[in-house]
Amino acid sequence: MSAVATSPSYSQPDSDNFLVNSRGFLSWALTLDHKRIGLMYLVGVMSAFGLAGILALVLRAELMTPTKMFLSNQQYNQVFTLHGAIMVFLFIIPSVPAALGNFLVPIMLGAKDVAFPRLNLCSFYLWVVGAIFFLTAMLATGLDTGWTFYTPYSTTTQGPVVAATLGVFVLGFSSIFTGLNFIVTINTMRPPGMSWFKMPLFLWATYATSIIQVLATPVLGITVLLLAAERVLHIGIFDPAYNGDPVTYQHFFWFYSHPAVYIMILPGMGIISELMSVHSHKSIFGYRFIAYSSIAIALFGFLVWGHHMFTAGMANVTTIIFSALTFSVSIPSAIKVFNWLATMYQGTVKLNTVMLYALSFIFLFTIGGLTGLWLGALSTDRMLHDTYFVVAHFHYVMVGGTLVGFLGGIFHWWPKMTGKMFNETWGKISCLIVFVGFNLTFLPQFVMGSRGMPRRYARYVEDFQELHQMSSVGAFVLGIGLFIALGVLLHSLFRGRKAPPNPWGGATLEWQCASPPPYYNFKTPPRVNEPYDYTPLHFRGDDKGWEYVHPTESDAPRVDEVESKPATN
Amino acid sequence: MLASNFPALLADKNTTFFFPPRASTFAEETDAFFLYILWISLFFFALIVIAMVYFAIKFRARPGYQGDSRPLHNNALEITWTVIPTLIVIWIFARGVYGYIDMVTPPTDTIDINVTARKWDWSFQYPNGAIADTLHVPVDKNIRLLMRSEDVLHSFYVPAFRAKQDVVPGRVTTYWVRPILRGEYDLFCAEYCGDQHSEMIKRKGVVVHDQAGYEAWLAKAAQPPRNPVAHGYWLYSRLGCKSCHAVEPGKRVVGPSLAGTFGETLKTADGESVVFDENYVRESVLEPQRKAREGYQNASQMPSFQGKLKNEELDAIIAFLKALKDNPALIDAVKDGDLTEDEAKALGYWTEESDAGESDGGAAPAEDGAAAPDEPSDAASATESTPPDGSENGPTETATAN
Ligand SMILES: [Cu+2]
Ligand SMILES: [Cu+2]
C-alpha cells in the first residue's frame, strides 16, 4: 500500500469521482467537465451508430434477393442515404475526436480541462441540434440524395435537401469548435517537461485531425450553403440548368470530404499506436515517424480529393496528377503499419480483448489500404469506380479501421472512464465475431465489384445473388458481434470488478489518476515522463494493477515476484 | 486461375473468378494489371499477417517470459520498408497511367454514336439517324460515344468493356471502345441518379455484332413503323417514357399509367380539372411541369421533350395513347416490353412499307430492332469458343450474310 502512495493522485475519495461528484440532470446537461462531455458524446455517437447500423441491416436484408423484398426503390434510396449520412456526419467524424478525444486530451496532458470548456459544451449542443435537425428532416420527408448530395440531382429532387444541408452546416461548426479547442489545448496546456516529442501519439493524431477539422470543415459549410442557394435561388453554380457545373460541386464537396476521410481514420491510428505499445508492453517503434506522418497525412490529405472524380470528366492531366498525389499519401500509412508490427517485436504481448481489437484493426486496415491501390491506379479505377469494390474498400477503412479502432479504444479506456473492468472472455468473443462477420460482409463485395456490380442499386442482376447473400449473412453476424460488445460493456457497469488506476500498465498520464478520474483529474500536476517507457512500471496484482514508480523514487519497494507474472487473461 | 475453385459462382465460361467477359481491347491490360496488383497485395498482406501472428505467439505474455520493453531502432529496416513500397507504388501509378491514356485517347477512325442518358433510360443515335435504347456496335471497329445527359449525372458502364465514364449534364463526355468479342453484354448506370437508378440496368443492352449483322440491324432500326400507333409505341419504348409510365391501367411507376386515361377528366395538382386530350398530352410532353397531375407533384419530374420531337412523332404518341384506351388486346401485346410485327399485324396496327427492299434485312420475326434478331445465337456460339478473339468468325459470317 505504501507503494501506491508514491504517486499522489492514486487514491481518491469517492466523492471526487467525476461520475457522481454532482448529481441530477442539470449537473450533466450544463457540465463543463470535459469527461462528462466526452461521455455524453459517446452516448450520442453510439446511438447514431446503432441507428445507422440497423439501417445497414435493413439494406442488407433487402439485398438478399435481386428483386423487391420489402423496400421500394425509393425507400431503398432513402435508407442508404440515411445510413451513409448518419454514419459519416453523426458517427464517424465525431466518434474518436469528440468522444474519446474529449475525455483523454486534457488527462493525457495532465491538465484539468480543455482550453475552452464552454466552447466544448457548446460544440456538444451544436452536435445535438445538428443531429436533431438532420434526423427529423430526413426521417420526416425522406432524403434521397446519398450522403454526397451530388448536383443536379440534389438541386432538383423533392427531398428536404435544404434542411439536411443546414443540419450538416451546424454539425460542421461542432466539429470546427472541437478541433479549435484541441489545437489550443495541446499548444498551450502541455505541462512543464512535456515537449512535443514527449506527447502520447494519440495526441499527435488528435492534433493532426484538429488541423483538418479547422481548415477543411469551413469548405463543407460553404459547399452546403452554396448548394442550398443553388436549390432555392438558382444562383447558377452547380446546376447546368442555370449554367452551373456539377463537376464544380464535386470539387467543392471532395475538397472537404477527402480530408474528412482522414478526420475519420487518423484518430483511429492514434488509438492503435497507444494500444499496440501498452499491450505489447513495449516502447513504440519509430515514435517520431508516426508523429510526423500524422501531420504529413493531414496536409497531403488536402491534395488528393480528385481521386473521387477519376471518371467524372476532369482533364486528363489533372486526373494523372491526382493519381500521383494519391499514391504519395499511401506510403506514410503503410509505414505506420510496419511500425505497429515492429512494436510487438521482443515485447510482452497480452492477447486480451483490447489487443485483439488492435490486431483486427491492423488486419482489416491493411486490406482497406491495399485495395486502395486498385482505386488509385487510373486504369483499374475506371473499371472499379462506383462499384461494390469501392464500397468494400471504404468499409474496410472506415469500419474495419475506424470503428474497430474506436471499439479497441473504448475497451482500453473503459476502466478509466467508468472505473469498471469488463469480462475478458466475452470481450474476446465479441471481437472474434465482429472480425468474422466483418470479413464475411465485405470480402465478397470486392469480387462483386470486380465483376461489375454498381453501388447504390436497389435491384441487381441475378448473377450477383450468392455474393450478396454471403454479404448479408455477414452483416448480421457483424451485428451480433457488436451487440455482444455492447452487452459486455454494459454488463461491466453493473457487475464489473473495480478497476485499478492502471490496469494495463500504460505509461501515459491518464493512467496516473484514479479510475474513474476525480472531477479535477489531478490534485497536483503529475510528473511528466516518457510516454512509452515501461521500465518504471511494476505490476502489483490484478486488483491494484500497475504502479508507476518514478526512477528517482526507486526507493519504493519493488515486488519482483509479482512483477514477473503480468496479467494474461 | 482461381476460377476452377469456385465453379458455382461463375456465370459462364467466359467469365473468370474476378472478371466478366473480356469484350474490349481494354480488358486484357486492365485484367492483367488487376492481377499484378492482387499478387503484390497478397504478398505484402501475407507478410504483415504472418509477422503479426508470429510476433503475437512468440512474444506472448506467459509465466516465465519477460520481454524487453526498451525502444528498438533499425535504420536499414526502416529504409527498406519505406523504399520498397515507394518503388512499387510508383510502378503501379505509371502502369495505371499507361492504361488510362489508352482509355481516354480515341483513335481517329471511329464510328461516332450519340448517347443520351436520362432518368432512367439510355438512347443511342446512330450515324444513319437510327435511334434505339440499346447499343449496337460492330466487332473490331473503334467506337466513340458522345454522351450527354438530359437531367442528372449518370455513368455509362459496361463491365465487359471494363471502362466507365460519367455522363454529365451540361457537358459532352466521350468514351471510346474497340469491342473484340461478339455477344450481348449488360449495360449499367454507375452513378446514382434517383428513384429508378438500379432500373437503368439494361440486361444485354450492348450487342456486339459482326459487320454484316451490324449493318442489317442499323438499316432496320432507322425505319420506324409506318402505322401511327405502332410508331407511337416505338417512340414510347425508345424515348424513355417506358421507364416512368406503365401501359397497364392504374399502375404507377414514377408517373401515372398512360392507359385508360385518354378522354377522361383529371384533377391537376392545383385542383383544376383538365381533360386528357390531344392538347393535354402535347402539353404534358413539352412542358411537363405546367399542369402536374394530382398526387404526382412529389414524383420526380418528367423531363421536357421540347425540341426533341417532330410534330408527326408527337401525333404518333397521341395515336398510341388513344389506342391504349379500353384496348386490352393492345395492352396485352405491349406490356411484356415489345410490340412485335406479328402482334401489330394481328391487331391491325401495321402499315406495310412501300419500298420492300428495306424490310429484307428484317425478315426475321422480331420487333423493330430493339433486340438483334439472329445475332444472339451467333454471338453465343462465338462466346462459347476461344475467349477474347471473336474476330475469327467475323469474315465467314460476313461472307454468308452477303
Ligand atoms: Cu478520398
Ligand atoms: Cu443511375
Coordinates of C-alpha atoms in Angstrom, one line a residue, chain A residues 97-348:
Chain A
P97 CA -12.1 13.0 -31.5
A98 CA -15.3 14.2 -29.8
A99 CA -15.9 11.2 -27.5
L100 CA -12.6 9.7 -26.7
G101 CA -10.6 12.9 -27.5
N102 CA -12.6 15.0 -25.1
F103 CA -12.1 12.5 -22.4
L104 CA -8.5 11.9 -23.0
V105 CA -6.8 15.0 -24.3
P106 CA -6.7 17.0 -21.0
I107 CA -5.9 14.0 -18.9
M108 CA -3.1 12.9 -21.2
L109 CA -1.7 16.4 -20.8
G110 CA -2.1 16.3 -17.0
A111 CA -4.5 19.2 -17.3
K112 CA -7.8 19.9 -15.6
D113 CA -9.8 20.6 -18.7
V114 CA -9.6 21.7 -22.3
A115 CA -8.7 25.3 -23.0
F116 CA -12.3 26.4 -23.6
P117 CA -14.7 24.3 -21.6
R118 CA -17.7 26.4 -22.5
L119 CA -16.9 26.2 -26.2
N120 CA -16.7 22.5 -25.7
L121 CA -20.1 22.3 -24.2
C122 CA -21.3 24.5 -27.0
S123 CA -19.9 22.1 -29.6
F124 CA -21.7 19.3 -28.0
Y125 CA -25.0 21.1 -28.1
L126 CA -24.4 22.1 -31.7
W127 CA -23.9 18.4 -32.4
V128 CA -27.2 17.7 -30.7
V129 CA -29.0 20.4 -32.6
G130 CA -27.5 19.4 -35.9
A131 CA -28.3 15.8 -35.3
I132 CA -32.0 16.5 -34.4
F133 CA -32.3 18.8 -37.4
F134 CA -30.7 16.4 -39.7
L135 CA -32.7 13.4 -38.5
T136 CA -36.1 15.0 -38.4
A137 CA -35.6 16.5 -41.8
M138 CA -34.5 13.2 -43.3
L139 CA -37.0 11.0 -41.4
A140 CA -39.9 13.3 -41.9
T141 CA -39.7 13.6 -45.7
G142 CA -37.1 11.2 -46.9
L143 CA -33.9 12.5 -48.3
D144 CA -32.7 10.5 -51.3
T145 CA -29.6 12.2 -52.5
G146 CA -27.0 9.9 -51.0
W147 CA -24.7 11.4 -48.4
T148 CA -22.7 13.1 -51.1
F149 CA -25.5 15.5 -52.3
Y150 CA -24.4 15.4 -55.9
T151 CA -25.9 18.0 -58.1
P152 CA -28.0 18.4 -60.1
Y153 CA -29.9 15.6 -58.5
S154 CA -29.8 17.3 -55.1
T155 CA -30.9 20.6 -56.6
T156 CA -34.0 19.1 -58.3
T157 CA -35.2 16.2 -56.1
Q158 CA -38.1 16.7 -53.8
G159 CA -36.5 15.7 -50.6
P160 CA -35.6 18.0 -47.7
V161 CA -32.2 18.9 -49.1
V162 CA -32.1 22.4 -47.7
A163 CA -33.0 21.3 -44.1
A164 CA -30.4 18.5 -44.3
T165 CA -27.7 20.7 -45.6
L166 CA -28.4 23.2 -42.7
G167 CA -28.0 20.3 -40.4
V168 CA -24.7 19.5 -41.9
F169 CA -23.7 23.1 -41.6
V170 CA -24.5 23.2 -37.9
L171 CA -22.6 19.8 -37.4
G172 CA -19.7 21.4 -39.2
F173 CA -19.4 24.1 -36.5
S174 CA -19.5 21.5 -33.8
S175 CA -16.6 19.8 -35.5
I176 CA -14.7 23.1 -36.0
F177 CA -15.1 24.1 -32.4
T178 CA -13.8 20.8 -31.1
G179 CA -10.8 21.0 -33.4
L180 CA -10.0 24.5 -32.4
N181 CA -10.3 23.6 -28.7
F182 CA -7.9 20.7 -29.1
I183 CA -5.4 22.7 -31.0
V184 CA -5.3 25.5 -28.4
T185 CA -5.3 22.9 -25.6
I186 CA -2.4 21.0 -27.0
N187 CA -0.4 24.1 -27.9
T188 CA -0.8 25.9 -24.6
M189 CA -1.6 23.4 -21.9
R190 CA 1.2 20.9 -22.1
P191 CA 2.6 20.6 -18.7
P192 CA 6.2 21.6 -18.0
G193 CA 8.5 19.0 -19.3
M194 CA 6.2 17.6 -21.9
S195 CA 7.8 18.7 -25.1
W196 CA 6.1 17.9 -28.4
F197 CA 8.1 14.7 -28.6
K198 CA 7.1 13.5 -25.2
M199 CA 3.4 13.7 -26.2
P200 CA 1.4 10.5 -26.5
L201 CA 0.9 9.6 -30.1
F202 CA -2.9 9.8 -29.6
L203 CA -2.4 13.5 -29.0
W204 CA -0.4 13.8 -32.2
A205 CA -3.1 12.1 -34.1
T206 CA -5.7 14.3 -32.4
Y207 CA -3.7 17.4 -33.2
A208 CA -3.4 16.4 -36.9
T209 CA -7.1 15.7 -37.0
S210 CA -7.9 19.0 -35.4
I211 CA -5.9 20.8 -38.1
I212 CA -8.1 19.2 -40.8
Q213 CA -11.3 19.9 -38.9
V214 CA -10.4 23.6 -38.6
L215 CA -9.1 24.0 -42.2
A216 CA -11.5 21.8 -44.2
T217 CA -14.8 21.9 -42.4
P218 CA -15.4 25.6 -43.4
V219 CA -15.3 24.5 -47.0
L220 CA -18.0 22.0 -46.3
G221 CA -20.0 24.8 -44.7
I222 CA -19.5 26.9 -47.9
T223 CA -20.4 24.0 -50.1
V224 CA -23.7 23.2 -48.4
L225 CA -24.7 26.9 -48.3
L226 CA -23.9 27.2 -52.0
L227 CA -25.9 24.1 -52.6
A228 CA -28.9 25.4 -50.7
A229 CA -28.6 28.7 -52.5
E230 CA -28.5 27.0 -55.8
R231 CA -31.5 25.0 -55.0
V232 CA -33.5 27.9 -53.6
L233 CA -32.2 30.9 -55.5
H234 CA -30.7 29.3 -58.7
I235 CA -27.5 31.2 -58.4
G236 CA -26.1 29.2 -61.3
I237 CA -23.0 27.5 -59.9
F238 CA -23.8 23.7 -59.6
D239 CA -26.8 23.1 -61.8
P240 CA -26.4 23.1 -65.5
A241 CA -30.0 24.2 -65.9
Y242 CA -28.7 27.6 -64.7
N243 CA -25.3 27.5 -66.3
G244 CA -23.7 25.8 -63.4
D245 CA -21.4 22.8 -63.5
P246 CA -22.0 19.6 -61.5
V247 CA -18.2 18.8 -61.6
T248 CA -17.6 22.0 -59.7
Y249 CA -19.8 20.8 -57.0
Q250 CA -17.8 17.6 -56.8
H251 CA -14.6 19.6 -56.4
F252 CA -16.1 21.6 -53.6
F253 CA -17.6 18.6 -51.9
W254 CA -14.5 16.4 -52.0
F255 CA -12.2 19.2 -51.1
Y256 CA -13.7 18.7 -47.6
S257 CA -14.8 15.2 -47.8
H258 CA -11.5 13.7 -48.7
P259 CA -9.7 15.3 -45.8
A260 CA -12.7 14.2 -43.8
V261 CA -11.6 10.7 -44.5
Y262 CA -8.5 11.5 -42.5
I263 CA -10.6 13.1 -39.8
M264 CA -12.1 9.6 -39.6
I265 CA -9.0 7.5 -39.8
L266 CA -6.2 9.5 -38.1
P267 CA -7.6 9.3 -34.6
G268 CA -8.1 5.5 -35.1
M269 CA -4.4 5.3 -36.0
G270 CA -3.6 7.3 -32.9
I271 CA -5.6 4.8 -30.8
I272 CA -3.8 1.9 -32.3
S273 CA -0.4 3.4 -31.6
E274 CA -1.4 3.6 -27.9
L275 CA -2.9 0.1 -27.8
M276 CA -0.1 -1.7 -29.6
S277 CA 2.5 -0.2 -27.3
V278 CA 0.7 -0.6 -24.0
H279 CA -0.5 -4.2 -24.6
S280 CA 2.8 -5.3 -26.0
H281 CA 4.5 -3.7 -23.0
K282 CA 7.0 -2.3 -25.5
S283 CA 8.1 1.1 -26.4
I284 CA 6.5 2.2 -29.7
F285 CA 8.7 1.6 -32.7
G286 CA 9.5 4.8 -34.7
Y287 CA 7.8 7.3 -32.4
R288 CA 9.0 10.3 -34.5
F289 CA 7.9 8.8 -37.7
I290 CA 4.4 8.0 -36.5
A291 CA 4.1 11.5 -35.1
Y292 CA 5.3 13.3 -38.2
S293 CA 3.4 11.0 -40.5
S294 CA 0.1 12.0 -38.8
I295 CA 0.8 15.6 -39.7
A296 CA 2.1 14.7 -43.2
I297 CA -1.1 12.7 -43.9
A298 CA -3.2 15.6 -42.6
L299 CA -1.5 18.0 -45.0
F300 CA -1.2 15.7 -48.0
G301 CA -4.8 14.7 -47.5
F302 CA -5.7 18.2 -48.7
L303 CA -4.2 17.5 -52.1
V304 CA -5.9 14.3 -53.2
W305 CA -9.6 15.0 -53.4
G306 CA -9.7 14.5 -57.1
H307 CA -9.3 10.7 -56.8
H308 CA -13.0 10.6 -56.2
M309 CA -13.6 12.0 -59.6
F310 CA -11.4 10.0 -62.0
T311 CA -14.4 9.2 -64.2
A312 CA -16.2 12.5 -63.6
G313 CA -14.8 14.2 -66.7
M314 CA -11.8 16.0 -65.3
A315 CA -9.0 16.9 -67.7
N316 CA -6.6 14.1 -68.3
V317 CA -3.6 15.9 -66.8
T318 CA -5.4 16.8 -63.7
T319 CA -6.5 13.2 -63.3
I320 CA -3.0 11.9 -63.6
I321 CA -1.7 14.4 -61.1
F322 CA -4.3 13.5 -58.6
S323 CA -3.4 9.8 -59.0
A324 CA 0.2 10.6 -58.3
L325 CA -0.6 12.6 -55.2
T326 CA -2.9 9.9 -54.0
F327 CA -0.2 7.3 -54.1
S328 CA 2.1 9.6 -52.2
V329 CA -0.3 9.6 -49.2
S330 CA -0.3 5.8 -49.2
I331 CA 3.3 5.5 -48.1
P332 CA 3.1 7.0 -44.6
S333 CA 0.1 4.9 -43.8
A334 CA 1.9 1.7 -45.0
I335 CA 4.9 2.6 -42.8
K336 CA 2.7 3.1 -39.8
V337 CA 1.5 -0.5 -40.1
F338 CA 5.1 -1.7 -40.2
N339 CA 5.9 0.4 -37.1
W340 CA 3.0 -1.1 -35.2
L341 CA 4.1 -4.6 -36.1
A342 CA 7.7 -3.9 -35.1
T343 CA 6.4 -2.6 -31.8
M344 CA 5.4 -6.2 -30.9
Y345 CA 8.9 -7.5 -31.6
Q346 CA 10.5 -8.6 -28.3
G347 CA 7.7 -7.1 -26.3
T348 CA 5.4 -8.9 -23.9

